PDB file of C-alpha atoms and ligand atoms in Angstrom:
ATOM      1  CA  MET A   1      84.677  64.213  -1.387  1.00 91.00           C
ATOM      2  CA  HIS A   2      85.996  60.641  -1.341  1.00 96.00           C
ATOM      3  CA  LEU A   3      84.306  58.927  -4.257  1.00 97.00           C
ATOM      4  CA  ILE A   4      84.311  55.679  -6.201  1.00 98.00           C
ATOM      5  CA  LEU A   5      82.785  55.393  -9.680  1.00 97.00           C
ATOM      6  CA  LEU A   6      81.551  51.862 -10.403  1.00 97.00           C
ATOM      7  CA  GLY A   7      79.962  50.494 -13.548  1.00 96.00           C
ATOM      8  CA  PRO A   8      80.555  48.202 -16.516  1.00 96.00           C
ATOM      9  CA  PRO A   9      83.262  48.828 -19.131  1.00 95.00           C
ATOM     10  CA  GLY A  10      82.285  51.664 -21.462  1.00 94.00           C
ATOM     11  CA  VAL A  11      79.401  53.010 -19.364  1.00 96.00           C
ATOM     12  CA  GLY A  12      81.061  56.434 -19.081  1.00 95.00           C
ATOM     13  CA  LYS A  13      83.012  56.368 -15.791  1.00 96.00           C
ATOM     14  CA  GLY A  14      86.092  58.061 -17.243  1.00 94.00           C
ATOM     15  CA  THR A  15      84.009  60.630 -19.139  1.00 94.00           C
ATOM     16  CA  GLU A  16      82.022  61.607 -16.032  1.00 96.00           C
ATOM     17  CA  ALA A  17      85.171  61.600 -13.867  1.00 96.00           C
ATOM     18  CA  GLU A  18      86.792  64.220 -16.118  1.00 93.00           C
ATOM     19  CA  ILE A  19      83.800  66.540 -15.526  1.00 95.00           C
ATOM     20  CA  LEU A  20      83.466  65.804 -11.792  1.00 95.00           C
ATOM     21  CA  LYS A  21      87.161  66.311 -11.012  1.00 93.00           C
ATOM     22  CA  LYS A  22      86.889  69.948 -12.135  1.00 92.00           C
ATOM     23  CA  HIS A  23      83.665  70.507 -10.199  1.00 92.00           C
ATOM     24  CA  TYR A  24      84.931  69.016  -6.920  1.00 92.00           C
ATOM     25  CA  GLN A  25      88.644  69.834  -7.420  1.00 92.00           C
ATOM     26  CA  ILE A  26      89.735  66.298  -6.622  1.00 95.00           C
ATOM     27  CA  PRO A  27      92.058  63.996  -8.567  1.00 96.00           C
ATOM     28  CA  HIS A  28      90.631  61.369 -10.917  1.00 96.00           C
ATOM     29  CA  ILE A  29      92.420  58.095 -10.161  1.00 97.00           C
ATOM     30  CA  SER A  30      91.865  55.552 -12.932  1.00 96.00           C
ATOM     31  CA  THR A  31      93.783  52.316 -12.441  1.00 97.00           C
ATOM     32  CA  GLY A  32      93.308  51.587 -16.160  1.00 94.00           C
ATOM     33  CA  ASN A  33      94.955  54.930 -17.050  1.00 93.00           C
ATOM     34  CA  ILE A  34      97.784  54.306 -14.562  1.00 95.00           C
ATOM     35  CA  PHE A  35      98.500  50.896 -16.141  1.00 96.00           C
ATOM     36  CA  ARG A  36      98.425  52.365 -19.665  1.00 93.00           C
ATOM     37  CA  GLU A  37     100.849  55.146 -18.607  1.00 92.00           C
ATOM     38  CA  LEU A  38     103.189  52.603 -16.966  1.00 95.00           C
ATOM     39  CA  PHE A  39     103.197  50.627 -20.203  1.00 93.00           C
ATOM     40  CA  GLN A  40     103.918  53.732 -22.318  1.00 90.00           C
ATOM     41  CA  GLN A  41     106.841  54.470 -19.996  1.00 94.00           C
ATOM     42  CA  GLU A  42     108.051  50.893 -20.705  1.00 93.00           C
ATOM     43  CA  THR A  43     108.141  49.908 -17.011  1.00 96.00           C
ATOM     44  CA  GLU A  44     108.147  46.248 -15.927  1.00 96.00           C
ATOM     45  CA  ILE A  45     104.801  46.661 -14.128  1.00 95.00           C
ATOM     46  CA  GLY A  46     103.366  48.282 -17.257  1.00 95.00           C
ATOM     47  CA  LYS A  47     104.447  45.296 -19.353  1.00 96.00           C
ATOM     48  CA  ILE A  48     102.952  42.819 -16.870  1.00 97.00           C
ATOM     49  CA  ALA A  49      99.705  44.840 -16.714  1.00 96.00           C
ATOM     50  CA  LYS A  50      99.465  44.953 -20.512  1.00 95.00           C
ATOM     51  CA  SER A  51      99.695  41.160 -20.734  1.00 96.00           C
ATOM     52  CA  TYR A  52      96.480  40.946 -18.659  1.00 96.00           C
ATOM     53  CA  ILE A  53      94.708  43.973 -20.162  1.00 95.00           C
ATOM     54  CA  GLU A  54      95.039  42.721 -23.748  1.00 93.00           C
ATOM     55  CA  LYS A  55      93.338  39.455 -22.727  1.00 93.00           C
ATOM     56  CA  GLY A  56      90.527  41.337 -20.998  1.00 93.00           C
ATOM     57  CA  GLN A  57      91.615  39.945 -17.607  1.00 95.00           C
ATOM     58  CA  LEU A  58      92.138  41.768 -14.323  1.00 96.00           C
ATOM     59  CA  VAL A  59      95.689  42.708 -13.384  1.00 97.00           C
ATOM     60  CA  PRO A  60      96.575  40.708 -10.206  1.00 97.00           C
ATOM     61  CA  ASP A  61      95.368  42.247  -6.940  1.00 98.00           C
ATOM     62  CA  ASP A  62      98.824  42.493  -5.317  1.00 97.00           C
ATOM     63  CA  ILE A  63     100.078  44.754  -8.133  1.00 97.00           C
ATOM     64  CA  THR A  64      96.881  46.808  -8.317  1.00 98.00           C
ATOM     65  CA  ASN A  65      96.472  47.301  -4.563  1.00 97.00           C
ATOM     66  CA  GLU A  66     100.103  48.396  -4.161  1.00 96.00           C
ATOM     67  CA  ILE A  67      99.743  50.976  -6.952  1.00 96.00           C
ATOM     68  CA  VAL A  68      96.605  52.362  -5.304  1.00 97.00           C
ATOM     69  CA  ARG A  69      98.234  52.396  -1.888  1.00 96.00           C
ATOM     70  CA  GLN A  70     101.191  54.421  -3.199  1.00 95.00           C
ATOM     71  CA  ARG A  71      98.812  56.781  -5.024  1.00 96.00           C
ATOM     72  CA  LEU A  72      96.826  57.444  -1.848  1.00 95.00           C
ATOM     73  CA  TYR A  73      99.970  58.500   0.012  1.00 94.00           C
ATOM     74  CA  ARG A  74     100.525  61.428  -2.388  1.00 93.00           C
ATOM     75  CA  ASP A  75      99.783  64.968  -1.183  1.00 91.00           C
ATOM     76  CA  ASP A  76      97.161  65.846  -3.785  1.00 93.00           C
ATOM     77  CA  ILE A  77      94.443  63.733  -2.153  1.00 92.00           C
ATOM     78  CA  LYS A  78      94.093  65.996   0.888  1.00 85.00           C
ATOM     79  CA  ASN A  79      90.716  67.289  -0.421  1.00 86.00           C
ATOM     80  CA  GLY A  80      89.587  63.867  -1.569  1.00 94.00           C
ATOM     81  CA  PHE A  81      89.785  61.593  -4.585  1.00 96.00           C
ATOM     82  CA  MET A  82      87.675  59.874  -7.194  1.00 97.00           C
ATOM     83  CA  PHE A  83      88.457  56.281  -8.141  1.00 98.00           C
ATOM     84  CA  ASP A  84      87.425  55.001 -11.569  1.00 96.00           C
ATOM     85  CA  GLY A  85      87.913  51.286 -12.218  1.00 95.00           C
ATOM     86  CA  TYR A  86      88.957  50.458  -8.647  1.00 98.00           C
ATOM     87  CA  PRO A  87      88.006  48.437  -6.661  1.00 98.00           C
ATOM     88  CA  ARG A  88      87.072  45.730  -9.169  1.00 97.00           C
ATOM     89  CA  ASN A  89      86.523  42.804  -6.822  1.00 97.00           C
ATOM     90  CA  VAL A  90      85.681  42.359  -3.152  1.00 97.00           C
ATOM     91  CA  ALA A  91      89.331  41.645  -2.197  1.00 98.00           C
ATOM     92  CA  GLN A  92      90.326  45.045  -3.662  1.00 98.00           C
ATOM     93  CA  ALA A  93      87.442  46.726  -1.794  1.00 98.00           C
ATOM     94  CA  GLU A  94      88.700  45.204   1.471  1.00 98.00           C
ATOM     95  CA  ALA A  95      92.282  46.289   0.703  1.00 98.00           C
ATOM     96  CA  LEU A  96      91.050  49.843   0.047  1.00 98.00           C
ATOM     97  CA  ASP A  97      89.174  49.868   3.380  1.00 97.00           C
ATOM     98  CA  LYS A  98      92.453  49.036   5.159  1.00 97.00           C
ATOM     99  CA  VAL A  99      94.414  51.873   3.501  1.00 96.00           C
ATOM    100  CA  LEU A 100      91.617  54.347   4.205  1.00 96.00           C
ATOM    101  CA  ILE A 101      91.649  53.371   7.885  1.00 96.00           C
ATOM    102  CA  GLU A 102      95.452  53.907   7.954  1.00 95.00           C
ATOM    103  CA  LEU A 103      94.947  57.356   6.420  1.00 94.00           C
ATOM    104  CA  GLY A 104      91.953  58.237   8.630  1.00 94.00           C
ATOM    105  CA  MET A 105      89.689  58.730   5.600  1.00 94.00           C
ATOM    106  CA  LYS A 106      86.119  57.653   4.915  1.00 95.00           C
ATOM    107  CA  LEU A 107      84.298  57.182   1.614  1.00 97.00           C
ATOM    108  CA  THR A 108      81.593  59.779   0.908  1.00 96.00           C
ATOM    109  CA  ALA A 109      79.736  57.725  -1.713  1.00 97.00           C
ATOM    110  CA  VAL A 110      80.036  55.007  -4.311  1.00 98.00           C
ATOM    111  CA  ILE A 111      78.429  56.056  -7.600  1.00 97.00           C
ATOM    112  CA  ASN A 112      77.180  53.056  -9.536  1.00 97.00           C
ATOM    113  CA  ILE A 113      76.599  54.070 -13.171  1.00 97.00           C
ATOM    114  CA  GLN A 114      74.338  51.565 -14.909  1.00 96.00           C
ATOM    115  CA  ALA A 115      73.428  50.815 -18.544  1.00 96.00           C
ATOM    116  CA  ASP A 116      72.632  47.610 -20.426  1.00 93.00           C
ATOM    117  CA  ASP A 117      75.221  45.560 -22.343  1.00 92.00           C
ATOM    118  CA  GLU A 118      73.956  46.628 -25.776  1.00 92.00           C
ATOM    119  CA  LEU A 119      74.455  50.311 -24.979  1.00 94.00           C
ATOM    120  CA  VAL A 120      77.917  49.874 -23.459  1.00 94.00           C
ATOM    121  CA  LEU A 121      79.013  47.809 -26.465  1.00 92.00           C
ATOM    122  CA  SER A 122      77.922  50.606 -28.827  1.00 91.00           C
ATOM    123  CA  ARG A 123      79.749  53.192 -26.710  1.00 93.00           C
ATOM    124  CA  ILE A 124      82.927  51.119 -26.738  1.00 93.00           C
ATOM    125  CA  SER A 125      82.801  50.452 -30.480  1.00 90.00           C
ATOM    126  CA  GLY A 126      82.646  54.221 -31.160  1.00 91.00           C
ATOM    127  CA  ARG A 127      85.248  55.180 -28.553  1.00 93.00           C
ATOM    128  CA  ARG A 128      88.495  56.761 -29.760  1.00 94.00           C
ATOM    129  CA  VAL A 129      91.318  57.721 -27.412  1.00 93.00           C
ATOM    130  CA  CYS A 130      94.272  60.021 -27.891  1.00 94.00           C
ATOM    131  CA  GLU A 131      97.441  57.935 -28.085  1.00 91.00           C
ATOM    132  CA  SER A 132      99.433  60.827 -26.558  1.00 90.00           C
ATOM    133  CA  CYS A 133      97.313  62.248 -23.704  1.00 90.00           C
ATOM    134  CA  GLY A 134      94.573  59.603 -23.281  1.00 88.00           C
ATOM    135  CA  ALA A 135      91.627  62.013 -23.840  1.00 92.00           C
ATOM    136  CA  VAL A 136      88.453  60.110 -24.717  1.00 93.00           C
ATOM    137  CA  TYR A 137      86.132  60.800 -27.678  1.00 94.00           C
ATOM    138  CA  HIS A 138      83.281  59.053 -29.456  1.00 93.00           C
ATOM    139  CA  THR A 139      82.615  58.926 -33.189  1.00 91.00           C
ATOM    140  CA  LYS A 140      78.991  60.052 -32.654  1.00 90.00           C
ATOM    141  CA  ASN A 141      78.525  61.207 -29.062  1.00 89.00           C
ATOM    142  CA  LYS A 142      81.682  63.223 -28.423  1.00 91.00           C
ATOM    143  CA  ARG A 143      83.384  64.162 -31.665  1.00 94.00           C
ATOM    144  CA  PRO A 144      86.728  65.936 -31.852  1.00 95.00           C
ATOM    145  CA  LYS A 145      86.801  69.219 -33.795  1.00 96.00           C
ATOM    146  CA  VAL A 146      88.958  67.580 -36.494  1.00 95.00           C
ATOM    147  CA  ALA A 147      88.289  63.878 -37.219  1.00 93.00           C
ATOM    148  CA  GLY A 148      91.053  61.636 -35.862  1.00 95.00           C
ATOM    149  CA  VAL A 149      92.886  64.462 -34.039  1.00 97.00           C
ATOM    150  CA  CYS A 150      92.853  65.239 -30.303  1.00 96.00           C
ATOM    151  CA  ASP A 151      91.388  68.692 -29.457  1.00 96.00           C
ATOM    152  CA  ILE A 152      93.693  68.989 -26.439  1.00 95.00           C
ATOM    153  CA  CYS A 153      97.144  68.000 -27.681  1.00 96.00           C
ATOM    154  CA  GLY A 154      96.800  67.338 -31.433  1.00 96.00           C
ATOM    155  CA  GLY A 155      97.652  63.647 -30.914  1.00 95.00           C
ATOM    156  CA  LYS A 156      96.324  60.825 -33.077  1.00 96.00           C
ATOM    157  CA  LEU A 157      92.998  59.223 -32.043  1.00 96.00           C
ATOM    158  CA  ILE A 158      93.036  55.430 -31.959  1.00 94.00           C
ATOM    159  CA  HIS A 159      90.858  52.470 -30.985  1.00 92.00           C
ATOM    160  CA  ARG A 160      92.034  50.982 -27.666  1.00 90.00           C
ATOM    161  CA  ASP A 161      93.634  47.513 -28.088  1.00 87.00           C
ATOM    162  CA  ASP A 162      91.299  45.981 -25.489  1.00 90.00           C
ATOM    163  CA  ASP A 163      88.203  47.446 -27.216  1.00 91.00           C
ATOM    164  CA  LYS A 164      88.038  44.607 -29.776  1.00 88.00           C
ATOM    165  CA  GLU A 165      84.618  42.953 -29.584  1.00 88.00           C
ATOM    166  CA  GLU A 166      85.914  39.587 -28.266  1.00 89.00           C
ATOM    167  CA  THR A 167      87.978  41.260 -25.544  1.00 92.00           C
ATOM    168  CA  VAL A 168      85.083  43.517 -24.527  1.00 91.00           C
ATOM    169  CA  LYS A 169      82.850  40.445 -24.107  1.00 92.00           C
ATOM    170  CA  LYS A 170      85.452  38.960 -21.731  1.00 93.00           C
ATOM    171  CA  ARG A 171      85.648  42.258 -19.824  1.00 93.00           C
ATOM    172  CA  LEU A 172      81.861  42.287 -19.442  1.00 94.00           C
ATOM    173  CA  LYS A 173      81.891  38.715 -18.130  1.00 94.00           C
ATOM    174  CA  ILE A 174      84.562  39.600 -15.584  1.00 95.00           C
ATOM    175  CA  TYR A 175      82.538  42.654 -14.604  1.00 95.00           C
ATOM    176  CA  ASN A 176      79.442  40.496 -13.980  1.00 94.00           C
ATOM    177  CA  ASP A 177      81.375  37.776 -12.122  1.00 95.00           C
ATOM    178  CA  GLN A 178      83.830  39.837 -10.076  1.00 95.00           C
ATOM    179  CA  THR A 179      82.891  43.537 -10.039  1.00 94.00           C
ATOM    180  CA  ALA A 180      79.098  43.287  -9.660  1.00 93.00           C
ATOM    181  CA  PRO A 181      79.539  41.813  -6.110  1.00 96.00           C
ATOM    182  CA  VAL A 182      81.380  45.037  -5.157  1.00 97.00           C
ATOM    183  CA  VAL A 183      78.043  46.836  -5.666  1.00 96.00           C
ATOM    184  CA  GLY A 184      76.503  44.672  -2.907  1.00 96.00           C
ATOM    185  CA  TYR A 185      79.536  45.257  -0.692  1.00 97.00           C
ATOM    186  CA  TYR A 186      78.994  49.033  -0.718  1.00 97.00           C
ATOM    187  CA  LYS A 187      75.184  48.764  -0.616  1.00 97.00           C
ATOM    188  CA  GLU A 188      75.489  46.967   2.701  1.00 97.00           C
ATOM    189  CA  LYS A 189      77.628  49.833   3.972  1.00 96.00           C
ATOM    190  CA  GLY A 190      74.943  52.348   2.937  1.00 96.00           C
ATOM    191  CA  LEU A 191      77.288  54.114   0.486  1.00 96.00           C
ATOM    192  CA  LEU A 192      75.722  53.174  -2.839  1.00 96.00           C
ATOM    193  CA  VAL A 193      74.123  55.727  -5.173  1.00 96.00           C
ATOM    194  CA  THR A 194      72.734  54.265  -8.432  1.00 97.00           C
ATOM    195  CA  ILE A 195      72.731  56.460 -11.533  1.00 97.00           C
ATOM    196  CA  ASP A 196      71.035  55.867 -14.901  1.00 97.00           C
ATOM    197  CA  GLY A 197      73.988  55.909 -17.318  1.00 97.00           C
ATOM    198  CA  SER A 198      71.853  55.461 -20.434  1.00 97.00           C
ATOM    199  CA  ARG A 199      71.244  59.212 -20.713  1.00 96.00           C
ATOM    200  CA  SER A 200      73.466  61.881 -22.272  1.00 95.00           C
ATOM    201  CA  ILE A 201      76.863  62.788 -20.818  1.00 94.00           C
ATOM    202  CA  SER A 202      75.499  66.002 -19.267  1.00 95.00           C
ATOM    203  CA  ASP A 203      72.291  64.388 -17.935  1.00 97.00           C
ATOM    204  CA  THR A 204      74.361  61.695 -16.270  1.00 97.00           C
ATOM    205  CA  ASN A 205      76.583  64.368 -14.726  1.00 96.00           C
ATOM    206  CA  ASP A 206      73.506  66.250 -13.447  1.00 96.00           C
ATOM    207  CA  GLN A 207      72.175  63.113 -11.766  1.00 96.00           C
ATOM    208  CA  ILE A 208      75.509  62.514 -10.026  1.00 96.00           C
ATOM    209  CA  GLU A 209      75.944  66.098  -8.814  1.00 95.00           C
ATOM    210  CA  GLU A 210      72.341  66.179  -7.592  1.00 94.00           C
ATOM    211  CA  ALA A 211      72.829  62.960  -5.620  1.00 93.00           C
ATOM    212  CA  LEU A 212      76.126  64.201  -4.142  1.00 92.00           C
ATOM    213  CA  GLY A 213      74.584  67.587  -3.298  1.00 88.00           C
ATOM    214  CA  GLU A 214      72.116  65.827  -1.034  1.00 67.00           C
ATOM    215  CA  LEU A 215      74.984  64.138   0.808  1.00 71.00           C
ATOM    216  CA  LYS A 216      76.760  67.367   1.789  1.00 58.00           C
TER     217      LYS A 216
HETATM  218  P1  AP5 B   1      89.706  50.553 -17.530  1.00 68.36           P
HETATM  219  O1  AP5 B   1      90.525  51.494 -18.289  1.00 68.36           O
HETATM  220  O2  AP5 B   1      89.309  50.896 -16.127  1.00 68.36           O
HETATM  221  O3  AP5 B   1      88.450  50.187 -18.406  1.00 68.36           O
HETATM  222  P2  AP5 B   1      86.910  49.880 -18.001  1.00 68.36           P
HETATM  223  O4  AP5 B   1      86.526  49.855 -16.594  1.00 68.36           O
HETATM  224  O5  AP5 B   1      86.638  48.650 -18.750  1.00 68.36           O
HETATM  225  O6  AP5 B   1      86.192  51.125 -18.450  1.00 68.36           O
HETATM  226  P3  AP5 B   1      86.349  51.844 -19.762  1.00 68.36           P
HETATM  227  O7  AP5 B   1      87.551  52.736 -19.762  1.00 68.36           O
HETATM  228  O8  AP5 B   1      86.259  50.824 -20.889  1.00 68.36           O
HETATM  229  O9  AP5 B   1      84.996  52.673 -19.841  1.00 68.36           O
HETATM  230  P4  AP5 B   1      84.416  53.927 -19.079  1.00 68.36           P
HETATM  231  O10 AP5 B   1      83.289  53.488 -18.201  1.00 68.36           O
HETATM  232  O11 AP5 B   1      85.494  54.754 -18.455  1.00 68.36           O
HETATM  233  O12 AP5 B   1      83.786  54.660 -20.334  1.00 68.36           O
HETATM  234  P5  AP5 B   1      84.239  55.987 -21.115  1.00 68.36           P
HETATM  235  O13 AP5 B   1      84.043  57.177 -20.232  1.00 68.36           O
HETATM  236  O14 AP5 B   1      85.556  55.801 -21.783  1.00 68.36           O
HETATM  237  O15 AP5 B   1      90.437  49.137 -17.424  1.00 68.36           O
HETATM  238  C1  AP5 B   1      91.057  48.540 -18.532  1.00 68.36           C
HETATM  239  C2  AP5 B   1      91.750  47.263 -18.080  1.00 68.36           C
HETATM  240  O16 AP5 B   1      92.775  47.584 -17.115  1.00 68.36           O
HETATM  241  C3  AP5 B   1      90.859  46.226 -17.388  1.00 68.36           C
HETATM  242  O17 AP5 B   1      90.172  45.396 -18.291  1.00 68.36           O
HETATM  243  C4  AP5 B   1      91.899  45.463 -16.564  1.00 68.36           C
HETATM  244  O18 AP5 B   1      92.624  44.567 -17.368  1.00 68.36           O
HETATM  245  C5  AP5 B   1      92.858  46.572 -16.111  1.00 68.36           C
HETATM  246  N1  AP5 B   1      92.449  47.148 -14.816  1.00 68.36           N
HETATM  247  C6  AP5 B   1      92.022  48.426 -14.583  1.00 68.36           C
HETATM  248  N2  AP5 B   1      91.711  48.601 -13.286  1.00 68.36           N
HETATM  249  C7  AP5 B   1      91.935  47.403 -12.685  1.00 68.36           C
HETATM  250  C8  AP5 B   1      91.776  46.940 -11.361  1.00 68.36           C
HETATM  251  N3  AP5 B   1      91.280  47.736 -10.385  1.00 68.36           N
HETATM  252  N4  AP5 B   1      92.106  45.654 -11.086  1.00 68.36           N
HETATM  253  C9  AP5 B   1      92.598  44.845 -12.037  1.00 68.36           C
HETATM  254  N5  AP5 B   1      92.751  45.206 -13.320  1.00 68.36           N
HETATM  255  C10 AP5 B   1      92.421  46.486 -13.651  1.00 68.36           C
HETATM  256  O19 AP5 B   1      83.049  56.047 -22.218  1.00 68.36           O
HETATM  257  C11 AP5 B   1      82.998  55.072 -23.255  1.00 68.36           C
HETATM  258  C12 AP5 B   1      82.615  55.774 -24.577  1.00 68.36           C
HETATM  259  O20 AP5 B   1      81.262  56.242 -24.493  1.00 68.36           O
HETATM  260  C13 AP5 B   1      83.454  57.029 -24.902  1.00 68.36           C
HETATM  261  O21 AP5 B   1      83.661  57.060 -26.277  1.00 68.36           O
HETATM  262  C14 AP5 B   1      82.595  58.210 -24.441  1.00 68.36           C
HETATM  263  O22 AP5 B   1      82.831  59.367 -25.236  1.00 68.36           O
HETATM  264  C15 AP5 B   1      81.183  57.676 -24.635  1.00 68.36           C
HETATM  265  N6  AP5 B   1      80.231  58.109 -23.594  1.00 68.36           N
HETATM  266  C16 AP5 B   1      80.482  58.168 -22.253  1.00 68.36           C
HETATM  267  N7  AP5 B   1      79.362  58.542 -21.583  1.00 68.36           N
HETATM  268  C17 AP5 B   1      78.387  58.709 -22.544  1.00 68.36           C
HETATM  269  C18 AP5 B   1      77.000  59.079 -22.471  1.00 68.36           C
HETATM  270  N8  AP5 B   1      76.390  59.343 -21.307  1.00 68.36           N
HETATM  271  N9  AP5 B   1      76.305  59.138 -23.634  1.00 68.36           N
HETATM  272  C19 AP5 B   1      76.908  58.863 -24.821  1.00 68.36           C
HETATM  273  N10 AP5 B   1      78.220  58.496 -24.951  1.00 68.36           N
HETATM  274  C20 AP5 B   1      78.950  58.418 -23.813  1.00 68.36           C
END
């Protein structure tokens, strides 16, 4: 399976990817997570990325495309991959096409998870992430066993810096201006599968697995 998960900020891409990666045994490649890890490791690229992320802007394409290119040359993608948060504009989609041609790979499907702005804003406002391992929770929809503590590693749960309301509004605008055209790009290629993301986490997963089952 060679998959891309598309959709607005907070719709549930990362949450669904964590379930799907176990089902299909493929790595979950989130460019947002990669940037956050590079920042935690205090790398130069991480610092540059953070300066864009905290303003709700996209990290420049040359940096992002190079990170993805290096990631795709690692051995663990032999059975496939699942991108989450990449590509985010048409230039990134074209850059990905080039690397996939080099590697002799083809996309299986592009899963477009959709929900309205009001719902994604409520999901983002309740989101809490583990500052140590990055696991994602929600104050109502996906509670940890102990409030404020990660079930997996015991780390502290925090609100992401770029989840402030003003920054989220900017991220949504960028999504509508720059990422929404990527949907049309893959629709033209016949790869697009649209999923109703307004349902529960497990219902959304069922819809995705059903759609992918038909593609096998
Ligand atoms: P990134 O980390 O990719 O953020 P995003 O795309 O904005 O997506 P989110 O992580 O906010 O949301 P999600 O859809 O994964 O939702 P989640 O599963 O957490 O990017 C961050 C920044 O990095 C960007 O703004 C940019 O600056 C930079 N960047 C990243 N990639 C880039 C690129 N390619 N180019 C340039 N810059 C890039 O779910 C949200 C909440 O809802 C959670 O609390 C969850 O528990 C809950 N939830 C999920 N699904 C459901 C459901 N079905 N029902 C109820 N609750 C649910």
